[in-house]
Tab-separated table of C-alpha atoms in Angstrom:
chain	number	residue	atom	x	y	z
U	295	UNK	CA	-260.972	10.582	59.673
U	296	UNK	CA	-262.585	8.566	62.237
U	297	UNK	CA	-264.401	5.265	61.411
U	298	UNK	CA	-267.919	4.551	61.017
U	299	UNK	CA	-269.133	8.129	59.853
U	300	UNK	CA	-272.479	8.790	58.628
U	301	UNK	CA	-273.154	11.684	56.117
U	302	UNK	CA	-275.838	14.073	54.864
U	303	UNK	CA	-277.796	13.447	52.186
U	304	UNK	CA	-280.037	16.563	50.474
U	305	UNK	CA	-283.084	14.645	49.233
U	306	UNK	CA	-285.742	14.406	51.223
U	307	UNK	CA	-288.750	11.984	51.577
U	308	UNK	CA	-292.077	13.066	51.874
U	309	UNK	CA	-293.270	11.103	54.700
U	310	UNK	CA	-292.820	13.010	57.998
U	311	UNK	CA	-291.090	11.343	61.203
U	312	UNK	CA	-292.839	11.271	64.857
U	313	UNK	CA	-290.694	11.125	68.116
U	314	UNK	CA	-290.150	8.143	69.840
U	315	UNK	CA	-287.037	7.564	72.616
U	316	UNK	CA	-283.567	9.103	71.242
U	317	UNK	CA	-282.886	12.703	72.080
U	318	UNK	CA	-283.281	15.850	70.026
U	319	UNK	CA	-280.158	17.613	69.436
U	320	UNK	CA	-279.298	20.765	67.371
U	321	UNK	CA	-276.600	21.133	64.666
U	322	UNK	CA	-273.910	22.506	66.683
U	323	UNK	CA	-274.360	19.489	69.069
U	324	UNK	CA	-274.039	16.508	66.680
U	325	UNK	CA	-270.669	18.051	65.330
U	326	UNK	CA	-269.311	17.972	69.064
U	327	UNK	CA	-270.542	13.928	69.692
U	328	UNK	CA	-267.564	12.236	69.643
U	329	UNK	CA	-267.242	9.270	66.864
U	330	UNK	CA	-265.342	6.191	67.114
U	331	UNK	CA	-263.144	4.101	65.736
U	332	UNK	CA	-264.040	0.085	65.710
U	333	UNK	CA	-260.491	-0.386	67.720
U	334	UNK	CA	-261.859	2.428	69.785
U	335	UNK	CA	-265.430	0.356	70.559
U	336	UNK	CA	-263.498	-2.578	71.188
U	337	UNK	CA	-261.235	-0.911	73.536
U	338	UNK	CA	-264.371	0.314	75.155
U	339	UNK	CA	-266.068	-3.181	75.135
U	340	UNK	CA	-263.270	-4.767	76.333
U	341	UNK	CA	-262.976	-2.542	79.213
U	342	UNK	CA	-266.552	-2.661	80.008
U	343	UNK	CA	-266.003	-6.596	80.303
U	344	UNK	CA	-262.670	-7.675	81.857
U	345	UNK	CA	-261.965	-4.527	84.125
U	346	UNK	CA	-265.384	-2.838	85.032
U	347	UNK	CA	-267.144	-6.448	84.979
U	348	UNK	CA	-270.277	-4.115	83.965
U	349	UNK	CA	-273.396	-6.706	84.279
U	350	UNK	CA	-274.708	-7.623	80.683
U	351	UNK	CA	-271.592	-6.376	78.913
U	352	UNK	CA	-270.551	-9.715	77.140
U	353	UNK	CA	-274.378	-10.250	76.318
U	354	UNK	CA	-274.579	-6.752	74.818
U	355	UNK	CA	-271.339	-6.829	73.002
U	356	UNK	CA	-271.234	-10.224	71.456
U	357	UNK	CA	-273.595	-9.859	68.807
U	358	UNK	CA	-271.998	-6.569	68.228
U	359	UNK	CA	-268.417	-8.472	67.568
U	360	UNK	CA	-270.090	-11.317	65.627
U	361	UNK	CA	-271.826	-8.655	63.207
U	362	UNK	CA	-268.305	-6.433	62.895
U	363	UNK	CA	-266.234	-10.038	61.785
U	364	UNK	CA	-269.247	-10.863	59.406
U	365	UNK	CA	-269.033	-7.145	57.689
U	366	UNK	CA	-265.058	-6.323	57.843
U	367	UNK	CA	-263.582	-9.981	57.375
U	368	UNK	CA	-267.200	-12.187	55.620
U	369	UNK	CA	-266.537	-14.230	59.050
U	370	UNK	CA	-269.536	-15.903	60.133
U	371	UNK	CA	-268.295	-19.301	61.074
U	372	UNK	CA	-265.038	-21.350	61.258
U	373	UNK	CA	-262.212	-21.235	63.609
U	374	UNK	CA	-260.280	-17.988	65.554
U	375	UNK	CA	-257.321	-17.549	67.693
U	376	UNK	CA	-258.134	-17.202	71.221
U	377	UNK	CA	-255.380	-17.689	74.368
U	378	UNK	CA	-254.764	-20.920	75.306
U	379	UNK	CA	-254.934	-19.841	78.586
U	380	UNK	CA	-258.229	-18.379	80.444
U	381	UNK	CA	-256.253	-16.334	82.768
U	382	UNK	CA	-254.728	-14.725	79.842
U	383	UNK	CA	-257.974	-14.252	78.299
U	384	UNK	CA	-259.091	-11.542	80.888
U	385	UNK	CA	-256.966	-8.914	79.118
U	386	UNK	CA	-258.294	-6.003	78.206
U	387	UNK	CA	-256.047	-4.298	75.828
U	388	UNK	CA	-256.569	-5.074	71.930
U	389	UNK	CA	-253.323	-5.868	71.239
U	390	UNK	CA	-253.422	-8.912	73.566
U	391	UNK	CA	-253.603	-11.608	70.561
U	392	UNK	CA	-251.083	-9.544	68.394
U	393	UNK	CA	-248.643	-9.530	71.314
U	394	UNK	CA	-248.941	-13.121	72.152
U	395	UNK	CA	-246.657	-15.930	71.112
U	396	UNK	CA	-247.681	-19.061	69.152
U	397	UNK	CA	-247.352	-21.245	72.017
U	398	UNK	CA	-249.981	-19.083	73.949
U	399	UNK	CA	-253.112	-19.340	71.431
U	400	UNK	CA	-255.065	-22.311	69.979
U	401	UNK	CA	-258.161	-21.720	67.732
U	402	UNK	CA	-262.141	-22.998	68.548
U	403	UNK	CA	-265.128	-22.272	67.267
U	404	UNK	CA	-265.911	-18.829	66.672
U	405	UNK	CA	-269.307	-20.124	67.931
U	406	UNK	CA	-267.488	-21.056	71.002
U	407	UNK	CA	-266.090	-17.732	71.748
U	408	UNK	CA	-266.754	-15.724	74.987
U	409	UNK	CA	-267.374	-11.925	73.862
U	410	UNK	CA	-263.718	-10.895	75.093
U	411	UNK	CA	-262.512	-13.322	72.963
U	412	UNK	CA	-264.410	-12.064	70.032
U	413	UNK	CA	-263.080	-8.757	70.966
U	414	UNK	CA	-259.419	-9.970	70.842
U	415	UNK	CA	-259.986	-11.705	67.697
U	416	UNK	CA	-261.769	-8.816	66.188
U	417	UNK	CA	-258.864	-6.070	67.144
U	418	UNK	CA	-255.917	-8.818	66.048
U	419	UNK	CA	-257.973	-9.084	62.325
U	420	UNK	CA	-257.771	-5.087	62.280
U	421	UNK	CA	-254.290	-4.569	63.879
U	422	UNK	CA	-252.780	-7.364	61.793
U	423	UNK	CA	-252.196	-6.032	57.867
U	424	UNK	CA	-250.558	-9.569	56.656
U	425	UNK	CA	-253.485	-11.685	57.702
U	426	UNK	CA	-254.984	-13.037	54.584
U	427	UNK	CA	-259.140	-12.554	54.724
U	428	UNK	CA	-261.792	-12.898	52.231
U	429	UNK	CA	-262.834	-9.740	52.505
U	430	UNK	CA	-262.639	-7.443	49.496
U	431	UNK	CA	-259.968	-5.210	51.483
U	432	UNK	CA	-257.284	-6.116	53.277
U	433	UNK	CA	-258.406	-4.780	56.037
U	434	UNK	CA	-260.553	-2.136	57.114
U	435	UNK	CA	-259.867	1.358	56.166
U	436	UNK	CA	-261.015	5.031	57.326
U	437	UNK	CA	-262.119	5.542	54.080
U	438	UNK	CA	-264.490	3.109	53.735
U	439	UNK	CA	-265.748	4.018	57.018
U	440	UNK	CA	-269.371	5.153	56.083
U	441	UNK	CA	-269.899	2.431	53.876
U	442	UNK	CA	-269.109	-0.369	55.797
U	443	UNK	CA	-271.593	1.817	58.861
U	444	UNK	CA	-274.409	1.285	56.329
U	445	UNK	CA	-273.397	-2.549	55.259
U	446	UNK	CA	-274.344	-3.324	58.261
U	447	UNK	CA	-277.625	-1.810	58.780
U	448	UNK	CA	-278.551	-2.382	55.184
U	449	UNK	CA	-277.928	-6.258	55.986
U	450	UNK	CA	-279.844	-5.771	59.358
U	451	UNK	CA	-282.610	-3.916	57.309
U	452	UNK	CA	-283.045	-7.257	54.541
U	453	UNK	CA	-282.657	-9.268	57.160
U	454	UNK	CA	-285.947	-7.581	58.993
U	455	UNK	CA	-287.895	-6.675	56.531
U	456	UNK	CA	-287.094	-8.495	53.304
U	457	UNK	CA	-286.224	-11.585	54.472
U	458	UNK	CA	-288.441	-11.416	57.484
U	459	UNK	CA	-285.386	-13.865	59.319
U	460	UNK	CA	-286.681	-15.435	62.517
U	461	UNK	CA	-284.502	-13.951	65.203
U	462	UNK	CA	-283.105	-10.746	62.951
U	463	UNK	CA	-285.150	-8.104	64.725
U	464	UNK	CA	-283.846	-9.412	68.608
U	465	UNK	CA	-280.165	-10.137	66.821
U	466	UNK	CA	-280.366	-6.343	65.413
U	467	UNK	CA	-281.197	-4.854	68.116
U	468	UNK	CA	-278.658	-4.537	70.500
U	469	UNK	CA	-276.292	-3.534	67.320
U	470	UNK	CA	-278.010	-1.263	66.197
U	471	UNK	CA	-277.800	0.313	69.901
U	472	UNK	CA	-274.361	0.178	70.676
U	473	UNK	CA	-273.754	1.597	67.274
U	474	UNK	CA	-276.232	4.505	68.365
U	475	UNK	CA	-274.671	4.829	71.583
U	476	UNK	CA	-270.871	4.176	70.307
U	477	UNK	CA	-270.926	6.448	67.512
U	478	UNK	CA	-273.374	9.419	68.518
U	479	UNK	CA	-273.418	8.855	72.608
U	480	UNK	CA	-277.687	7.975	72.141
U	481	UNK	CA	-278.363	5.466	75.161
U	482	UNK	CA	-281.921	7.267	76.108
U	483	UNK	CA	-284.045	10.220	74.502
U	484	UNK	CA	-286.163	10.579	71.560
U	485	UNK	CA	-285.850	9.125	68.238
U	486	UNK	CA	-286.929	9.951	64.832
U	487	UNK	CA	-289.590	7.540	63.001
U	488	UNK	CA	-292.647	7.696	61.040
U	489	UNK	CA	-295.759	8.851	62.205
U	490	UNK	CA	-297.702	6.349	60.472
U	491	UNK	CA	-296.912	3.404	62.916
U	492	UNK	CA	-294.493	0.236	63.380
U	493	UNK	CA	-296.277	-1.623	60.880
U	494	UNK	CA	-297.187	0.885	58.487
U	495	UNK	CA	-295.373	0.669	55.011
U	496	UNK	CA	-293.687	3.731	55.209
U	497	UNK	CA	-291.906	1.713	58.186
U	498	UNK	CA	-291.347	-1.057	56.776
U	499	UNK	CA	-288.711	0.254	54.431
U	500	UNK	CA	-286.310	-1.939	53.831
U	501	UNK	CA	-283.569	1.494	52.314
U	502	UNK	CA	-281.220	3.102	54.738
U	503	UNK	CA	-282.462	6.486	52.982
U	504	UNK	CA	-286.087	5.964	54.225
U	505	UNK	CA	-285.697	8.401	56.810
U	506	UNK	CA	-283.137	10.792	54.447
């Protein structure tokens, strides 16, 4: 099954959700959106970056990366493998790293890292089964596809509203929108939210059920 899948759940709450900007779309139309893989949105990213040079692509996708390595491999800082070489480092395909030689990669920062080289880093981690992590898996698996979806927006949630973090709403963000428009194709429309406001309590929910 494909990565990153979300599922229904049959209780409901009984505050009641206005529109806002995602679109509406029946049944029969959320079974046809096509969901991806995280190789799949790095492929994607990558492409986006090195080949269509799409303006804003490595801002967009960066935090996107950084958040992905935190929740699949606990990396938040330290050092990665990156080419040696920035010619090399325009590659687009996510088995660039995994194909390389020794002699072609050095490690910085992950800090330091461009988005593409996130990307490569990110896709060697996933493509690589021996590399030793401290994540509770070895690597990531299909299986666990849903609940590493909601790790993330559950940390993004306590982040926001728990731990009111400066910076977590404008670092959330643009994840939280690539994962809408990666996994369910939602770039524009209308979304679901509660009528009672941004600030209202009902809104400041910290569960991913709050909508449910």
């Amino acid at each position: 099954s494909d990565l990153l899948q979300f599922t229904d759940i049959s209780q409901k709450t009984s505050a009641k959700p206005a529109a806002t900007d995602l679109p509406t779309r029946k049944p029969e139309q959320r079974e046809k959106i096509s969901q991806k893989t995280p190789l799949e949105i790095i492929e994607d990213a990558l492409k986006d970056i090195v080949v269509l040079r799409k303006k804003g692509a490595s801002e967009k996708y960066s935090p996107v990366f950084k958040e992905m390595l935190a929740t699949f491999f606990q990396l938040r800082q330290g050092n990665v493998l990156v080419f040696a070489s920035s010619k090399q480092s325009q590659n687009e395909s996510v088995y660039a790293l995994v194909e390389a030689s020794a002699e072609e990669l050095m490690k910085i920062p992950l800090d330091k890292c461009s988005a593409t080289q996130l990307g490569h880093y990110l896709a060697y981690l996933i493509l690589k089964p021996e590399i030793t992590h401290t994540h509770k898996s070895s690597q990531p698996k299909p299986n666990s596809s849903h609940r590493e979806t909601l790790e993330i927006i559950e940390d993004g949630l306590n982040d926001i509203v728990v731990l009111r973090k400066k910076g977590a709403s404008k670092y959330f963000s643009p994840v939280f929108k690539e994962m809408l428009a990666s996994l369910f194709q939602l770039r524009r429309g209308n979304a679901l939210v509660f009528s009672s406001g941004a600030k209202s309590k009902d809104t400041q929910n910290e569960s991913v059920y709050a909508l449910v």
